[in-house]
Amino acid sequence: MNQGKNMLKQSIITVAAGALILAVVLLWAPERLHRTVAVICFSICAAGFLAAACVYFFTPKFLSYHQQASGLDWEELSPQFQGMILSALRIVAGGFFCSSSAVIILLAIPYRQGLPWAAPAIFVIYNFMAVPALYGTYIVAARTPANPPFIPVILAITLSSMGLILSL
């Protein structure tokens, strides 16, 4: 369980350090490059959220880290409990899908038009999904022997933060 905490800490430090270095370098670049890189950061997040939505929506059973956390095979669960878990996975998928869809619309219309509220709105949308996901991932890592996917969540938070900073 301490391994999960250490992995989370190491992942956060690594991604944050890389993002900070990139952001500092880009701050001296022309403003047009800032906006281009910000769109790339936000778009990578949108693609990742769409991918996560597809994984959680189309999976026929819980994921391998869920199996590690529970210590049970999918077939050992009652049909009622399987249904409850699949419902929770579909709800999470819906959150990822809605977040990415909202951001794609914001990037295509208000952000492209240069409206000042668009980048903070995109940042908030991503982090309303990513921060609770990081907290849930941390709980799974801290309380179980599972190895949940920290890096994609930390990367989404970092990229959305970079996109916001570069858009200001």
Short mmCIF file of C-alpha atoms in Angstrom, two decimals:
data_model
loop_
_atom_site.label_atom_id
_atom_site.label_comp_id
_atom_site.label_asym_id
_atom_site.label_seq_id
_atom_site.Cartn_x
_atom_site.Cartn_y
_atom_site.Cartn_z
CA MET A 1 0.00 0.00 0.00
CA ASN A 2 2.92 2.35 0.62
CA GLN A 3 4.06 1.47 -2.89
CA GLY A 4 0.91 3.16 -4.24
CA LYS A 5 1.60 6.31 -2.22
CA ASN A 6 5.20 6.40 -3.39
CA MET A 7 4.18 5.83 -6.99
CA LEU A 8 1.62 8.65 -6.76
CA LYS A 9 4.17 11.03 -5.25
CA GLN A 10 6.82 10.12 -7.84
CA SER A 11 4.33 10.47 -10.72
CA ILE A 12 3.16 13.88 -9.54
CA ILE A 13 6.71 15.17 -9.13
CA THR A 14 7.85 13.86 -12.52
CA VAL A 15 4.91 15.18 -14.51
CA ALA A 16 4.81 18.49 -12.65
CA ALA A 17 8.55 19.07 -13.14
CA GLY A 18 8.32 18.36 -16.86
CA ALA A 19 5.29 20.60 -17.23
CA LEU A 20 6.92 23.40 -15.26
CA ILE A 21 10.06 23.28 -17.39
CA LEU A 22 7.99 23.31 -20.59
CA ALA A 23 5.78 26.14 -19.34
CA VAL A 24 8.80 28.27 -18.35
CA VAL A 25 10.44 27.74 -21.74
CA LEU A 26 7.21 28.57 -23.55
CA LEU A 27 6.64 31.76 -21.56
CA TRP A 28 9.41 33.39 -23.59
CA ALA A 29 7.95 32.20 -26.87
CA PRO A 30 5.55 34.30 -28.98
CA GLU A 31 1.95 34.49 -27.78
CA ARG A 32 0.67 32.70 -30.89
CA LEU A 33 2.81 29.69 -29.94
CA HIS A 34 1.34 29.83 -26.42
CA ARG A 35 -2.20 29.48 -27.78
CA THR A 36 -1.16 26.69 -30.15
CA VAL A 37 0.48 24.69 -27.37
CA ALA A 38 -2.50 25.39 -25.09
CA VAL A 39 -4.87 23.98 -27.72
CA ILE A 40 -2.61 20.93 -28.02
CA CYS A 41 -2.63 20.44 -24.23
CA PHE A 42 -6.40 20.80 -24.03
CA SER A 43 -6.89 18.52 -27.06
CA ILE A 44 -4.70 15.77 -25.61
CA CYS A 45 -6.86 15.89 -22.48
CA ALA A 46 -10.02 15.68 -24.60
CA ALA A 47 -8.67 12.66 -26.47
CA GLY A 48 -7.66 10.99 -23.21
CA PHE A 49 -11.04 11.64 -21.63
CA LEU A 50 -12.79 10.24 -24.72
CA ALA A 51 -10.56 7.16 -24.58
CA ALA A 52 -11.33 6.69 -20.88
CA ALA A 53 -15.03 7.09 -21.63
CA CYS A 54 -14.84 4.34 -24.23
CA VAL A 55 -12.92 2.00 -21.92
CA TYR A 56 -15.32 2.47 -19.02
CA PHE A 57 -18.45 2.39 -21.18
CA PHE A 58 -17.65 -0.65 -23.30
CA THR A 59 -15.91 -2.87 -20.75
CA PRO A 60 -17.95 -6.02 -20.10
CA LYS A 61 -16.51 -6.41 -16.57
CA PHE A 62 -14.41 -4.50 -14.12
CA LEU A 63 -10.83 -3.62 -15.05
CA SER A 64 -7.72 -5.47 -13.91
CA TYR A 65 -6.92 -2.99 -11.14
CA HIS A 66 -10.48 -3.38 -9.84
CA GLN A 67 -9.86 -7.12 -9.70
CA GLN A 68 -6.57 -6.54 -7.87
CA ALA A 69 -8.29 -4.19 -5.41
CA SER A 70 -11.17 -6.54 -4.66
CA GLY A 71 -9.16 -9.74 -4.70
CA LEU A 72 -12.05 -11.36 -6.56
CA ASP A 73 -12.56 -12.54 -10.10
CA TRP A 74 -15.49 -11.08 -12.03
CA GLU A 75 -17.22 -14.46 -12.13
CA GLU A 76 -17.15 -14.70 -8.32
CA LEU A 77 -19.42 -11.67 -7.98
CA SER A 78 -23.18 -12.05 -7.87
CA PRO A 79 -25.07 -10.84 -10.95
CA GLN A 80 -26.59 -8.05 -8.85
CA PHE A 81 -23.17 -6.81 -7.73
CA GLN A 82 -21.84 -7.11 -11.28
CA GLY A 83 -24.72 -4.93 -12.46
CA MET A 84 -24.01 -2.35 -9.78
CA ILE A 85 -20.31 -2.17 -10.71
CA LEU A 86 -21.10 -1.90 -14.43
CA SER A 87 -23.56 0.90 -13.65
CA ALA A 88 -20.88 2.80 -11.73
CA LEU A 89 -18.43 2.32 -14.60
CA ARG A 90 -21.02 3.68 -17.06
CA ILE A 91 -21.57 6.73 -14.85
CA VAL A 92 -17.83 7.43 -14.82
CA ALA A 93 -17.78 6.95 -18.59
CA GLY A 94 -20.55 9.52 -18.91
CA GLY A 95 -18.54 12.02 -16.87
CA PHE A 96 -15.48 11.57 -19.07
CA PHE A 97 -17.59 11.81 -22.23
CA CYS A 98 -19.44 14.94 -21.12
CA SER A 99 -16.21 16.63 -20.02
CA SER A 100 -14.45 15.95 -23.29
CA SER A 101 -17.48 16.93 -25.37
CA ALA A 102 -17.89 20.22 -23.51
CA VAL A 103 -14.22 21.04 -23.97
CA ILE A 104 -14.28 20.23 -27.68
CA ILE A 105 -17.20 22.64 -28.11
CA LEU A 106 -15.44 25.32 -26.04
CA LEU A 107 -12.24 24.92 -28.06
CA ALA A 108 -14.11 25.09 -31.36
CA ILE A 109 -16.15 28.20 -30.64
CA PRO A 110 -15.34 30.53 -27.71
CA TYR A 111 -11.66 29.65 -27.32
CA ARG A 112 -11.07 30.01 -31.05
CA GLN A 113 -12.80 33.41 -30.92
CA GLY A 114 -10.39 34.48 -28.16
CA LEU A 115 -13.01 34.90 -25.45
CA PRO A 116 -11.16 35.31 -22.14
CA TRP A 117 -13.43 33.03 -20.10
CA ALA A 118 -12.98 29.97 -22.36
CA ALA A 119 -9.60 28.73 -21.04
CA PRO A 120 -10.59 28.95 -17.34
CA ALA A 121 -13.86 27.18 -18.17
CA ILE A 122 -11.96 24.38 -19.92
CA PHE A 123 -9.61 24.07 -16.96
CA VAL A 124 -12.51 23.86 -14.51
CA ILE A 125 -14.35 21.26 -16.59
CA TYR A 126 -11.29 19.01 -16.79
CA ASN A 127 -10.47 19.30 -13.14
CA PHE A 128 -14.03 18.73 -11.95
CA MET A 129 -13.54 15.26 -13.45
CA ALA A 130 -9.80 14.69 -12.94
CA VAL A 131 -9.36 15.75 -9.30
CA PRO A 132 -12.04 13.38 -7.94
CA ALA A 133 -10.62 10.67 -10.22
CA LEU A 134 -7.17 11.28 -8.72
CA TYR A 135 -8.62 11.12 -5.22
CA GLY A 136 -10.39 7.85 -6.01
CA THR A 137 -7.23 6.45 -7.58
CA TYR A 138 -5.27 7.42 -4.50
CA ILE A 139 -7.78 5.72 -2.19
CA VAL A 140 -7.59 2.50 -4.22
CA ALA A 141 -3.77 2.58 -4.13
CA ALA A 142 -3.59 3.43 -0.43
CA ARG A 143 -6.13 0.90 0.81
CA THR A 144 -5.66 -2.05 -1.52
CA PRO A 145 -2.84 -3.95 -3.24
CA ALA A 146 -4.03 -2.66 -6.63
CA ASN A 147 -1.99 -0.47 -8.95
CA PRO A 148 -4.52 2.01 -10.40
CA PRO A 149 -3.66 4.32 -13.32
CA PHE A 150 -2.22 7.46 -11.69
CA ILE A 151 -0.26 8.82 -14.61
CA PRO A 152 -3.14 9.52 -17.04
CA VAL A 153 -5.03 11.42 -14.34
CA ILE A 154 -1.99 13.42 -13.26
CA LEU A 155 -1.17 14.11 -16.89
CA ALA A 156 -4.69 15.47 -17.48
CA ILE A 157 -4.41 17.81 -14.49
CA THR A 158 -0.96 18.94 -15.60
CA LEU A 159 -1.89 19.47 -19.24
CA SER A 160 -5.04 21.38 -18.35
CA SER A 161 -3.01 23.56 -16.00
CA MET A 162 -0.45 24.22 -18.72
CA GLY A 163 -3.21 25.03 -21.18
CA LEU A 164 -4.68 27.53 -18.74
CA ILE A 165 -1.34 29.18 -17.96
CA LEU A 166 -0.41 29.46 -21.63
CA SER A 167 -3.84 30.92 -22.47
CA LEU A 168 -3.65 33.75 -19.96
#
